[in-house]
PDB file of C-alpha atoms in Angstrom:
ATOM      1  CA  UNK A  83     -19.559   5.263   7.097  1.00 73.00           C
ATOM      2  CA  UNK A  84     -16.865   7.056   4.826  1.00 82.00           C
ATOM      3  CA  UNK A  85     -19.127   9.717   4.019  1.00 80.00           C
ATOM      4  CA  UNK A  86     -19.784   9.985   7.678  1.00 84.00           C
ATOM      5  CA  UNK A  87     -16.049  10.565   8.932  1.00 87.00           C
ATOM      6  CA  UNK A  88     -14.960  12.925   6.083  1.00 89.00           C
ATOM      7  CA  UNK A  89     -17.914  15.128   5.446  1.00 88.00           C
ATOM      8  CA  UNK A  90     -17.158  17.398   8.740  1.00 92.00           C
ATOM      9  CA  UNK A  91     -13.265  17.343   7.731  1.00 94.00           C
ATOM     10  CA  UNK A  92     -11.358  20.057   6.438  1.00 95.00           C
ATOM     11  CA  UNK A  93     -10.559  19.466   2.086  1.00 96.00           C
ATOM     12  CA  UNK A  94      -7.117  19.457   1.783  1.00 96.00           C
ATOM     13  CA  UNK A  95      -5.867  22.661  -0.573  1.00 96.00           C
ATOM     14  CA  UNK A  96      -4.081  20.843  -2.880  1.00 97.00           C
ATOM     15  CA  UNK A  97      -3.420  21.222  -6.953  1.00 97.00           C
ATOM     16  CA  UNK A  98      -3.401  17.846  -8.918  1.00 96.00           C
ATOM     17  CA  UNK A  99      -1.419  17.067 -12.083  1.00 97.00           C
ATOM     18  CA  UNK A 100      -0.201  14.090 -13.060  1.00 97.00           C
ATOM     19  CA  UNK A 101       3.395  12.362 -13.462  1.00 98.00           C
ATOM     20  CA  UNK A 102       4.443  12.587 -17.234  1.00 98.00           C
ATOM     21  CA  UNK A 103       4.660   9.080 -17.881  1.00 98.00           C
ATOM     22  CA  UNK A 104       5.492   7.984 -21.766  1.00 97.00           C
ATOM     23  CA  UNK A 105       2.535   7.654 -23.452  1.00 96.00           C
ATOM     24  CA  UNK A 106       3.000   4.532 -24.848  1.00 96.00           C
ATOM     25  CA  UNK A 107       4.120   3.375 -21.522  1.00 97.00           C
ATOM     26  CA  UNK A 108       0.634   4.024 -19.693  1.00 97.00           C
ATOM     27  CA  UNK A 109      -1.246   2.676 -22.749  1.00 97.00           C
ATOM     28  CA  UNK A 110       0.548  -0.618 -22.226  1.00 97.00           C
ATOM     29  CA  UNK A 111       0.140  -0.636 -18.380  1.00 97.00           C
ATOM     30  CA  UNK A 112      -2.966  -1.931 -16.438  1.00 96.00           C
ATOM     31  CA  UNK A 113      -4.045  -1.376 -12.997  1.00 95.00           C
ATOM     32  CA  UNK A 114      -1.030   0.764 -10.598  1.00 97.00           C
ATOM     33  CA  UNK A 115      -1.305  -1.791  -7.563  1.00 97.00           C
ATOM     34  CA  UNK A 116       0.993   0.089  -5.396  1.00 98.00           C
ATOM     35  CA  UNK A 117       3.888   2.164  -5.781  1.00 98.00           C
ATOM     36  CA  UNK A 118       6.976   3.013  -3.435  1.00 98.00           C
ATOM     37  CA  UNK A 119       9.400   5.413  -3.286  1.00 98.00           C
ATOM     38  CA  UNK A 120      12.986   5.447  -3.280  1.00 98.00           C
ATOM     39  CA  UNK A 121      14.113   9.187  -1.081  1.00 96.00           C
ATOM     40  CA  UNK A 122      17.692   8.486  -1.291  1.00 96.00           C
ATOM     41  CA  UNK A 123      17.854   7.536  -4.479  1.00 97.00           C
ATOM     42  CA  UNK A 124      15.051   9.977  -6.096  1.00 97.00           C
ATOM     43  CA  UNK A 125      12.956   6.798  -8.114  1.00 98.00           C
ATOM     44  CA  UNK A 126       9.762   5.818  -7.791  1.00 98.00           C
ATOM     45  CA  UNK A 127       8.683   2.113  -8.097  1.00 98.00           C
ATOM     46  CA  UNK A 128       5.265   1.388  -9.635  1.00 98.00           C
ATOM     47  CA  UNK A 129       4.108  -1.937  -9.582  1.00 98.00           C
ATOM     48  CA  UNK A 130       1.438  -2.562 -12.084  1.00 98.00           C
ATOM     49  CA  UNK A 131      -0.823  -5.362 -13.647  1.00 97.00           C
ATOM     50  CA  UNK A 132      -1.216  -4.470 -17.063  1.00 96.00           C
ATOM     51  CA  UNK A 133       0.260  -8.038 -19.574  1.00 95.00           C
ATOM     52  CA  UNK A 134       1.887  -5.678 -22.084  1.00 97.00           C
ATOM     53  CA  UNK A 135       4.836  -3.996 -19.564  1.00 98.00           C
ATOM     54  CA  UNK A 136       6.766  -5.330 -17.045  1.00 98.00           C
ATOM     55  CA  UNK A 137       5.217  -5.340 -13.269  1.00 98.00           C
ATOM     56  CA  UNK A 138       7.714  -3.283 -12.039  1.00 98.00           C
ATOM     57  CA  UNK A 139       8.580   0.209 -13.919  1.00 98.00           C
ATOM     58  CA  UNK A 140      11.456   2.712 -12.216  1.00 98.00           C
ATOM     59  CA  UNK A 141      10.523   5.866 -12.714  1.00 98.00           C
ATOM     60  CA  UNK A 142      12.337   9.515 -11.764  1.00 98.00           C
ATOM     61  CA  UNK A 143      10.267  12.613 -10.285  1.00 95.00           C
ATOM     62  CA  UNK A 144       9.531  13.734 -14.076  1.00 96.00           C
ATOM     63  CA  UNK A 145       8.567  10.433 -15.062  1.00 97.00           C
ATOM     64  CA  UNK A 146      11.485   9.346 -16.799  1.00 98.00           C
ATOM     65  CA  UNK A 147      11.438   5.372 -17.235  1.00 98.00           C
ATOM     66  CA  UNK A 148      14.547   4.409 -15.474  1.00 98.00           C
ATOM     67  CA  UNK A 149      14.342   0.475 -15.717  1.00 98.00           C
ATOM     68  CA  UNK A 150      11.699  -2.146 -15.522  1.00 98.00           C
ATOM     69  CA  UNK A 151      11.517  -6.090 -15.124  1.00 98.00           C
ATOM     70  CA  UNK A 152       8.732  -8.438 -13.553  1.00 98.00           C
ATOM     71  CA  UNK A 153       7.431 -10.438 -16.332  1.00 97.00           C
ATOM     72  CA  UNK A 154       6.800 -14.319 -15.591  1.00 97.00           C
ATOM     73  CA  UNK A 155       6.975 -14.021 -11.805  1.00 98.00           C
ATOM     74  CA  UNK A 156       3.802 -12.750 -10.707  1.00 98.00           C
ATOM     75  CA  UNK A 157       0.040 -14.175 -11.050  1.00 97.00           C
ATOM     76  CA  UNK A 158      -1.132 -10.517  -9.501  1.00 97.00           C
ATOM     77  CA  UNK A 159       1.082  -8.434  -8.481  1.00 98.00           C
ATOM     78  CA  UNK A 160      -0.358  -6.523  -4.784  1.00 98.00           C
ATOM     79  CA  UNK A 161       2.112  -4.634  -2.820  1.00 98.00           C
ATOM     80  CA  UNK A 162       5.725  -2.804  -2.975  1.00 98.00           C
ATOM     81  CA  UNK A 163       7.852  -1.374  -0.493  1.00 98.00           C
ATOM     82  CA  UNK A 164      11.149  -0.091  -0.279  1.00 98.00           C
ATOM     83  CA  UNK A 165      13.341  -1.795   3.122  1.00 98.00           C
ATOM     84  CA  UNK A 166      16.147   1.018   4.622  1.00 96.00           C
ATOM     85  CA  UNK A 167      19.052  -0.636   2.639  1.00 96.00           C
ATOM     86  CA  UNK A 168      17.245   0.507  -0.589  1.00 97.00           C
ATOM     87  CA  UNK A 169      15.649  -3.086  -1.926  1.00 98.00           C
ATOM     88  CA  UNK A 170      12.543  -3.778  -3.075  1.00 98.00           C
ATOM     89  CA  UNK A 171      10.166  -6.061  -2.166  1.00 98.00           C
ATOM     90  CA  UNK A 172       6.676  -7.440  -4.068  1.00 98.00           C
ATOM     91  CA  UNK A 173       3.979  -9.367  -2.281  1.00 98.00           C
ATOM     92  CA  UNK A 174       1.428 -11.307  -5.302  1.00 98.00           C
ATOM     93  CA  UNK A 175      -2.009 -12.195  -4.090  1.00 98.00           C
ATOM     94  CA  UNK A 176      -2.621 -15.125  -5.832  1.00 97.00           C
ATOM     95  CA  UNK A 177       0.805 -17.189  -5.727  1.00 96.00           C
ATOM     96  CA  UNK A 178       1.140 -15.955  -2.222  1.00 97.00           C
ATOM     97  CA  UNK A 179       5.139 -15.083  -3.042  1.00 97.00           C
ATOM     98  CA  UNK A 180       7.139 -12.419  -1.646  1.00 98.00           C
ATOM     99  CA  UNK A 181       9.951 -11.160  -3.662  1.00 98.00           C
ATOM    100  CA  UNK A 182      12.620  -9.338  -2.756  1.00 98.00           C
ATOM    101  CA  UNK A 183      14.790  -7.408  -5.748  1.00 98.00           C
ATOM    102  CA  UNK A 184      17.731  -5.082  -6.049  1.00 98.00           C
ATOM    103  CA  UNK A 185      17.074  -1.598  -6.968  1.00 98.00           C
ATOM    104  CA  UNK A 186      18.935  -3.115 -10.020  1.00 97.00           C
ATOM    105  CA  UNK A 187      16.225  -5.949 -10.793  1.00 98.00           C
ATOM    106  CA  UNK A 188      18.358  -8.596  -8.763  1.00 98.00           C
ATOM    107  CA  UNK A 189      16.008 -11.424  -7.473  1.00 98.00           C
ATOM    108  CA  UNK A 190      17.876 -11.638  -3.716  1.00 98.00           C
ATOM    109  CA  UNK A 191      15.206 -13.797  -2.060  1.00 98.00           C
ATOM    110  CA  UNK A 192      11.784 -15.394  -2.310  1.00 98.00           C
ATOM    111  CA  UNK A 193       9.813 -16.327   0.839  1.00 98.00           C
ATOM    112  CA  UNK A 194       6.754 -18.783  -0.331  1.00 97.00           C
ATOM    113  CA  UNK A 195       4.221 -17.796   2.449  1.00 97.00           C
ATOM    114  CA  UNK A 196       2.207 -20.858   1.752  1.00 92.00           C
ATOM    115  CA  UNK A 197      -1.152 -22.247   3.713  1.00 94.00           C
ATOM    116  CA  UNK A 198      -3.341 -20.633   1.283  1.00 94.00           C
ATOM    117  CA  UNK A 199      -7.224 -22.242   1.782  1.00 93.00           C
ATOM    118  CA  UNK A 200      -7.962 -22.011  -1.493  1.00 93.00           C
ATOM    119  CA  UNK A 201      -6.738 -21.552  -5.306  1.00 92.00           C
ATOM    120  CA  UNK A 202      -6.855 -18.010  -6.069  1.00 94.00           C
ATOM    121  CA  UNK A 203      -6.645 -14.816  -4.849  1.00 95.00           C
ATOM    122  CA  UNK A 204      -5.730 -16.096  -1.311  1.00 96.00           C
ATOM    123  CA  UNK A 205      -2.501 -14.787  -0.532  1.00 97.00           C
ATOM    124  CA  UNK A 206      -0.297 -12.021   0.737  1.00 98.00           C
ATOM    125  CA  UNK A 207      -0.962  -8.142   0.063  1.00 98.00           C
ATOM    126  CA  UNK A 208       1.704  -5.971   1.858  1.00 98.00           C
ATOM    127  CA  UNK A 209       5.035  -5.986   3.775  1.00 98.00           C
ATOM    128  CA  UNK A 210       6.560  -3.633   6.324  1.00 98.00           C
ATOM    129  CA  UNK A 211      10.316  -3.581   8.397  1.00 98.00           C
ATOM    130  CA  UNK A 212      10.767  -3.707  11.780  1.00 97.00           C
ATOM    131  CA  UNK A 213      13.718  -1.447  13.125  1.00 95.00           C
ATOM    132  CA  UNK A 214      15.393  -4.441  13.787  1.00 94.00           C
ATOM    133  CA  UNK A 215      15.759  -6.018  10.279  1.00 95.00           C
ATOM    134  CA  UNK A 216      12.587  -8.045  10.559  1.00 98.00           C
ATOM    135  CA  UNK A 217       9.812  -8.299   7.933  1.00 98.00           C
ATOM    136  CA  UNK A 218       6.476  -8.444   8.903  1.00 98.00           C
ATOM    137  CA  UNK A 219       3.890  -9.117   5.971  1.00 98.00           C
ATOM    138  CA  UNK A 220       0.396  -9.362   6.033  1.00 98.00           C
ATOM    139  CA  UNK A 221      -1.367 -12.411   4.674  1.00 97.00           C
ATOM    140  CA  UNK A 222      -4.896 -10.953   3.504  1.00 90.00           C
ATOM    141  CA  UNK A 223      -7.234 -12.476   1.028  1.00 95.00           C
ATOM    142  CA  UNK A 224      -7.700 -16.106   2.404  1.00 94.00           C
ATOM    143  CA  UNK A 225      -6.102 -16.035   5.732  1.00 97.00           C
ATOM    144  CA  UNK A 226      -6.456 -13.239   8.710  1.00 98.00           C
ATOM    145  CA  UNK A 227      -2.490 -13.183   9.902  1.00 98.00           C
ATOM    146  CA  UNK A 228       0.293 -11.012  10.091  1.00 98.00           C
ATOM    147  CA  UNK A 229       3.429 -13.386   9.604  1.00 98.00           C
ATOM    148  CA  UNK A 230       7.090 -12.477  10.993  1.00 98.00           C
ATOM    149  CA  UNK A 231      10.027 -13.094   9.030  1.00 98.00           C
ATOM    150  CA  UNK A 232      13.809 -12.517   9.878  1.00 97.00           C
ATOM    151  CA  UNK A 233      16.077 -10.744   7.260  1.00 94.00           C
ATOM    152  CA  UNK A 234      17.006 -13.772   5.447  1.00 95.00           C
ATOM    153  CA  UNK A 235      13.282 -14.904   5.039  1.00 96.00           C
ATOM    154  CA  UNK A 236      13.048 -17.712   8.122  1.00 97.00           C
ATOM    155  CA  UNK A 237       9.747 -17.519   9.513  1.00 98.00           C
ATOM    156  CA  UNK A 238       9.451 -16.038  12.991  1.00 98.00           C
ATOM    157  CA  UNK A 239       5.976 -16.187  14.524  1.00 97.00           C
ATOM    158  CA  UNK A 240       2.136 -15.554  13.319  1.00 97.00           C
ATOM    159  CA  UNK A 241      -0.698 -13.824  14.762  1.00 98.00           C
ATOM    160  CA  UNK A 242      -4.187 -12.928  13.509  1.00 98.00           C
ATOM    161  CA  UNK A 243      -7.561 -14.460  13.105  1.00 97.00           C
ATOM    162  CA  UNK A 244     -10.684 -14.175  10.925  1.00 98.00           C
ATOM    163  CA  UNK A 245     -13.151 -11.680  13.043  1.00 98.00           C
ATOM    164  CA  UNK A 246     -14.107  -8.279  14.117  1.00 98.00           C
ATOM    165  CA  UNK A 247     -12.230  -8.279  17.349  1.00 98.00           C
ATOM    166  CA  UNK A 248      -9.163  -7.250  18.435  1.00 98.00           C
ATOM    167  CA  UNK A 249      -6.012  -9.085  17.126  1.00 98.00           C
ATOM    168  CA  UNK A 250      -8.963 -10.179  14.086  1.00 98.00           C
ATOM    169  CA  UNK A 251      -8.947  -9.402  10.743  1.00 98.00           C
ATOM    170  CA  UNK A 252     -11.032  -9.234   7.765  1.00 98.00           C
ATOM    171  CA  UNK A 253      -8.330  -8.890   4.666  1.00 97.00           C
ATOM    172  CA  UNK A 254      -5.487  -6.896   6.516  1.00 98.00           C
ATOM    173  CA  UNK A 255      -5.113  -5.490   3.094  1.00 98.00           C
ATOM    174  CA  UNK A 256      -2.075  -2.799   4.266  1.00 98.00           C
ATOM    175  CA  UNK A 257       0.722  -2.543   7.167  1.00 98.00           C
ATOM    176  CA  UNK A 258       3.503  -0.557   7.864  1.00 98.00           C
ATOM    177  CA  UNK A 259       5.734   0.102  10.879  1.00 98.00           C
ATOM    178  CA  UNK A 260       6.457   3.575  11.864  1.00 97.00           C
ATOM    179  CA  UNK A 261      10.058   4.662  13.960  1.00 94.00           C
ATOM    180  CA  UNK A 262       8.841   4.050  17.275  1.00 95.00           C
ATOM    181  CA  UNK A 263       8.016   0.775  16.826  1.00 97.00           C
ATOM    182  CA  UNK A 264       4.248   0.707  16.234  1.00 98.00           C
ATOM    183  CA  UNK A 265       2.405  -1.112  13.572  1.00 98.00           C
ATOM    184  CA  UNK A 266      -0.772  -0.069  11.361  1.00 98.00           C
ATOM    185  CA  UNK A 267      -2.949  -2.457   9.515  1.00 98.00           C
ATOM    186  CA  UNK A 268      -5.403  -1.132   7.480  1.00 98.00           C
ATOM    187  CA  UNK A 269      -8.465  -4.091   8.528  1.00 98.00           C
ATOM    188  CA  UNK A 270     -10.118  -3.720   4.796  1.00 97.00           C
ATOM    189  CA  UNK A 271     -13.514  -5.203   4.813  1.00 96.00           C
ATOM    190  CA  UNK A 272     -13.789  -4.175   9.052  1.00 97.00           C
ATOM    191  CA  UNK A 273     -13.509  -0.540   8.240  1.00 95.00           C
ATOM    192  CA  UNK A 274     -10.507   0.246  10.670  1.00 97.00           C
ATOM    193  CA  UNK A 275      -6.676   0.460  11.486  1.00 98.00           C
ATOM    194  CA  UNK A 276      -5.718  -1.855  14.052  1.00 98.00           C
ATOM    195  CA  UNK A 277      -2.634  -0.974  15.787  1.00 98.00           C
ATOM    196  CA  UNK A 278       0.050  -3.537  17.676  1.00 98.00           C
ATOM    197  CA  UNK A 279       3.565  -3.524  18.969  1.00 98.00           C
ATOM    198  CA  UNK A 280       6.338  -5.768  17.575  1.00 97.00           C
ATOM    199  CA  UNK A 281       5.235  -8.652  19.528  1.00 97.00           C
ATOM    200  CA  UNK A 282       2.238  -8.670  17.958  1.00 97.00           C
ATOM    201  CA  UNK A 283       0.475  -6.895  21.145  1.00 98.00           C
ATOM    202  CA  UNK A 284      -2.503  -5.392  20.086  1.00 98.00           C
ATOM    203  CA  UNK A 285      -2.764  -1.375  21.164  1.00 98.00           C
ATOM    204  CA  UNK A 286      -5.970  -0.355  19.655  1.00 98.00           C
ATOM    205  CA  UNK A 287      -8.219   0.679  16.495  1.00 98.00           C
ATOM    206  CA  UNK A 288      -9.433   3.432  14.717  1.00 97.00           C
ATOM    207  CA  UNK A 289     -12.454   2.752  12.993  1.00 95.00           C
ATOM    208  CA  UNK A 290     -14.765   4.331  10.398  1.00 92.00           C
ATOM    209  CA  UNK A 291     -12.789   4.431   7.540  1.00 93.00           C
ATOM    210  CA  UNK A 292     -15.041   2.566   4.897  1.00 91.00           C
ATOM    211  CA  UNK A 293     -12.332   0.350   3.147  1.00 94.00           C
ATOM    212  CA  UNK A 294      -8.932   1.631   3.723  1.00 96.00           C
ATOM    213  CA  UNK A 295      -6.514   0.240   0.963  1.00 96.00           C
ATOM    214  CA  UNK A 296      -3.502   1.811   1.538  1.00 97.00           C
ATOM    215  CA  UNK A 297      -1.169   3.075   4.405  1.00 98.00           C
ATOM    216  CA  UNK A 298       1.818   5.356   4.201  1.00 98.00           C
ATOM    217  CA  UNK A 299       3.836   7.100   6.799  1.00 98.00           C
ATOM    218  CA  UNK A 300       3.999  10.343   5.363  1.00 97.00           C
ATOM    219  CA  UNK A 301       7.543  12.908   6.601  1.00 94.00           C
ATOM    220  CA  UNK A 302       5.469  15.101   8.615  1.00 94.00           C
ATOM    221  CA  UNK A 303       4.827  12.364  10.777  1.00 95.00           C
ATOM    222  CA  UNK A 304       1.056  11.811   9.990  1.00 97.00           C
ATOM    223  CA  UNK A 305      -0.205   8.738   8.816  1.00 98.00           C
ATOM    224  CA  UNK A 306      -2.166   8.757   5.106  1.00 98.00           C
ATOM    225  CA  UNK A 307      -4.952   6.065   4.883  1.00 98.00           C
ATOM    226  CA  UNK A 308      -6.278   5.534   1.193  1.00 97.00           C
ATOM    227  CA  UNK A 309      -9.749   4.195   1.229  1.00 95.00           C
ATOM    228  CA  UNK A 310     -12.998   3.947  -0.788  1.00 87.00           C
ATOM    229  CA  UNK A 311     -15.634   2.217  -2.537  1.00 81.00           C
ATOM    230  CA  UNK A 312     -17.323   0.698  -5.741  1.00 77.00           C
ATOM    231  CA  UNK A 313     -19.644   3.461  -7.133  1.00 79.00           C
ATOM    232  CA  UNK A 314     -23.031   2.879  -7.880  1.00 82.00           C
ATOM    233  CA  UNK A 315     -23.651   0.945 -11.048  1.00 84.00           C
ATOM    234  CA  UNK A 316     -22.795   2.297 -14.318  1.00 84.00           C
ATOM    235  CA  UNK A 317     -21.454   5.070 -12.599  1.00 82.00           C
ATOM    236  CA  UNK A 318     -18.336   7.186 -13.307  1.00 78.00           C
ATOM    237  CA  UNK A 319     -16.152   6.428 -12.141  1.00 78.00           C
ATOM    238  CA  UNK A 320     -16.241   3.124 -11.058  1.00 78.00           C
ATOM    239  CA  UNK A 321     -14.833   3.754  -7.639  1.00 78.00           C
ATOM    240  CA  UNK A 322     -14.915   6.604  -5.057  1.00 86.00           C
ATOM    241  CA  UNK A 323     -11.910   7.381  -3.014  1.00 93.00           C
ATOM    242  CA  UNK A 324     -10.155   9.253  -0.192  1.00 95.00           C
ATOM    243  CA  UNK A 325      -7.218   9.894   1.150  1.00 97.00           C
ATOM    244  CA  UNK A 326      -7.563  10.651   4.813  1.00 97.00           C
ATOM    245  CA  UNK A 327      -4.769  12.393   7.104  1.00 97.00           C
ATOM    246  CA  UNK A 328      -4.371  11.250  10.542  1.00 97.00           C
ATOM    247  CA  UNK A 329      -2.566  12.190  13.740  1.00 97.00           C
ATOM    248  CA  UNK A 330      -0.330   9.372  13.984  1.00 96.00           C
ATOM    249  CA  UNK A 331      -0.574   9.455  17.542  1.00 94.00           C
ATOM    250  CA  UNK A 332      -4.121   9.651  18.178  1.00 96.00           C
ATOM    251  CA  UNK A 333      -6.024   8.933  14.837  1.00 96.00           C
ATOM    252  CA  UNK A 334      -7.329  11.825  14.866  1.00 96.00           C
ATOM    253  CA  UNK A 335      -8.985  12.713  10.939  1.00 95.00           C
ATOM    254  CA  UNK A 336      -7.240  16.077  10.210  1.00 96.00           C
ATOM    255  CA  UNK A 337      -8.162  16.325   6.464  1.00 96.00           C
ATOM    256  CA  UNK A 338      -9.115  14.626   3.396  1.00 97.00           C
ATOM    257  CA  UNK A 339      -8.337  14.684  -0.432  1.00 96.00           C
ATOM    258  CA  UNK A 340     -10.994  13.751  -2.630  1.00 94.00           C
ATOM    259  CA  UNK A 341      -9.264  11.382  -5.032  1.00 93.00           C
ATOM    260  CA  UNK A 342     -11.788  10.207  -7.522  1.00 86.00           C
ATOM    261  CA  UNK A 343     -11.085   7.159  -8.904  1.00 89.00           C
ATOM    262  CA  UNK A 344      -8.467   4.996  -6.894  1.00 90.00           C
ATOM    263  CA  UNK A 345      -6.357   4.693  -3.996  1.00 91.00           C
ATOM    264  CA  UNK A 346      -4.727   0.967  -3.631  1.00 95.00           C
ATOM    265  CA  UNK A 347      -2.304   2.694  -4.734  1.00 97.00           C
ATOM    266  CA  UNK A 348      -0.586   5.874  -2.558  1.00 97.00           C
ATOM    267  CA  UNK A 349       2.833   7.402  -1.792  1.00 98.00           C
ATOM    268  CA  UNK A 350       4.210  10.527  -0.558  1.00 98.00           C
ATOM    269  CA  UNK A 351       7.112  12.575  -1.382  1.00 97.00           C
ATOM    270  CA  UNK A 352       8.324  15.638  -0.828  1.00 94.00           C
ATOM    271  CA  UNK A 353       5.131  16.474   0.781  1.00 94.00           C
ATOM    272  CA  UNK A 354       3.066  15.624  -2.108  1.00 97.00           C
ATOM    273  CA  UNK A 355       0.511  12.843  -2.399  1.00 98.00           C
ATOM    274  CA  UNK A 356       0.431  10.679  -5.312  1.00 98.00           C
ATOM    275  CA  UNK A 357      -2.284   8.013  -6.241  1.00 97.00           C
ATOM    276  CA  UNK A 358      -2.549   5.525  -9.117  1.00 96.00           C
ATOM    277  CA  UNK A 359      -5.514   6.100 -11.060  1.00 92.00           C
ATOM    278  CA  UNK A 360      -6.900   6.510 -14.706  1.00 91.00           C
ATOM    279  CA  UNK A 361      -6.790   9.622 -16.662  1.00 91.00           C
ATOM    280  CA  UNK A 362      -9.191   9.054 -19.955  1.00 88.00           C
ATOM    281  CA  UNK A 363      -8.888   5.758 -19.768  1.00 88.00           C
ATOM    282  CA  UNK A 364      -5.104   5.835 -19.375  1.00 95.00           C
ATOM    283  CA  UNK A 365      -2.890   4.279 -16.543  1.00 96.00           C
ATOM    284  CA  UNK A 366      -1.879   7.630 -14.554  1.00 97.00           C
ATOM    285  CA  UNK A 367      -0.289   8.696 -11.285  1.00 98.00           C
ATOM    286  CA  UNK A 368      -2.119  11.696  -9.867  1.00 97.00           C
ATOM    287  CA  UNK A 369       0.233  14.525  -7.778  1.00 98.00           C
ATOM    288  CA  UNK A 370      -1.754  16.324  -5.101  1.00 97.00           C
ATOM    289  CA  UNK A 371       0.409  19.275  -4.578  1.00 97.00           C
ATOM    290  CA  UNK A 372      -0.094  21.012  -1.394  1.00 95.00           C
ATOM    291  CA  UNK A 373      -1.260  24.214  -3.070  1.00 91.00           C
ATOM    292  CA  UNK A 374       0.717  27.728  -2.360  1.00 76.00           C
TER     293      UNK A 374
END
């Protein structure tokens, strides 16, 4: 299906390096679950899974370690995002938490989602903000909901169900909220991008998209969907992904980057693309450079 929607799409002309992350730093870290970056403030927040460094590591564009802290509050750390006043915030997909930190380390809040069906990983994977304060987070692995919080973590509302139709989900494994109000979640395991307003109205899908991962709202205005797929056994490497470029306003495919190995991982900045990945066995973040 991936194959399908990408093969007639333009490549991308892009250059990839990667960040220069100490090297004893990215032999210590594991898996890059997400990462989010901080415009005003230049820093990039990678949140990682690796026992040996703390979850969350600050970085600076040259890949400068800045600050770090994490360790003891997560069982797996998923998602992190960056809210408009500059905090950051941490879903984990087994505990089900949300945290909320300063860009100082400063625990401000935790929301326990809760009504998990089962021990394990059952719980939350991303969060997004509304234009009116409110936090919208999408509870993935066990349940099919988005959940709506107020700014000091009160819970608002629910929608979502396990299915294939609209307003249905099977892992809602992304979301994010873009200035007019609209909200993308990347449907995993159905392949699509289901779009709603703030009332939880659903406004359509785009579909196709194999198993998108990760969504980011890039400055241009398009929307960047990071999907992909286990490889074939014994294959390297062990997964094959894609970042796709859409219209934001009609999901329209308008090119692809050929990633390699990951993308749950994904940000943009500057106009660049960056994915976590590996590098000889190495925790890495790639750059895609648009190339000149």
């Amino acid at each position: 299906e991936i194959a399908a929607l990408v093969a007639p799409l333009p490549k991308l002309p892009v250059t990839r390096s990667d960040l220069a992350l100490p090297q004893a730093l990215a032999a210590d870290m594991g898996m890059i679950s997400t990462m989010a970056y901080d415009s005003k403030a230049g820093v990039l927040y990678l949140l990682q899974r690796g026992p040996k460094a703390d979850p969350i590591v600050a970085v600076d564009r040259t890949g400068k370690v800045l600050r770090s802290w994490g360790k003891g509050l997560y069982k797996m750390p998923h998602g992190i995002r960056i809210d408009p006043s500059g905090n950051i915030w941490t879903t984990d997909s087994v505990n089900s938490t949300v945290l909320k930190f300063s860009p100082q380390g400063e625990k401000l809040l935790a929301i326990d989602v809760g009504g998990q069906p089962a021990p394990g990983v059952n719980g939350t994977t991303d969060i997004a903000f509304a234009p009116n304060g409110h936090v919208f987070i999408a509870d993935g692995y066990g349940n099919a909901r988005i959940l709506e919080y107020d700014a000091g973590g009160k819970l608002l509302r629910t929608f979502g169900e396990h299915g294939t139709g609209p307003s249905q989900f099977h892992i809602p494994h992304a979301i994010v909220i873009d200035r007019d109000g609209i909200m993308y979640v990347a449907d995993r395991e159905n392949g699509r991008i289901e779009r709603f307003d703030l009332a939880g109205k659903f406004l359509g899908e785009w579909g196709g998209f194999g198993k998108p991962m990760t969504l980011t709202l890039a400055a241009d205005g398009s929307l960047l969907v990071g999907t992909g797929y286990k490889n074939a056994a014994k294959q390297t490497p062990a997964w094959l992904a894609w970042v796709i470029k859409l219209d934001r306003k009609t999901g329209k495919p308008l090119g692809y980057i050929d990633v390699g190995d990951d993308a749950h991982a994904q940000e943009a900045i500057d106009g660049d693309i960056l994915t976590g990945g590996e590098t000889a066995g190495i925790s890495a973040v790639h750059i895609f450079r648009p190339a000149r």
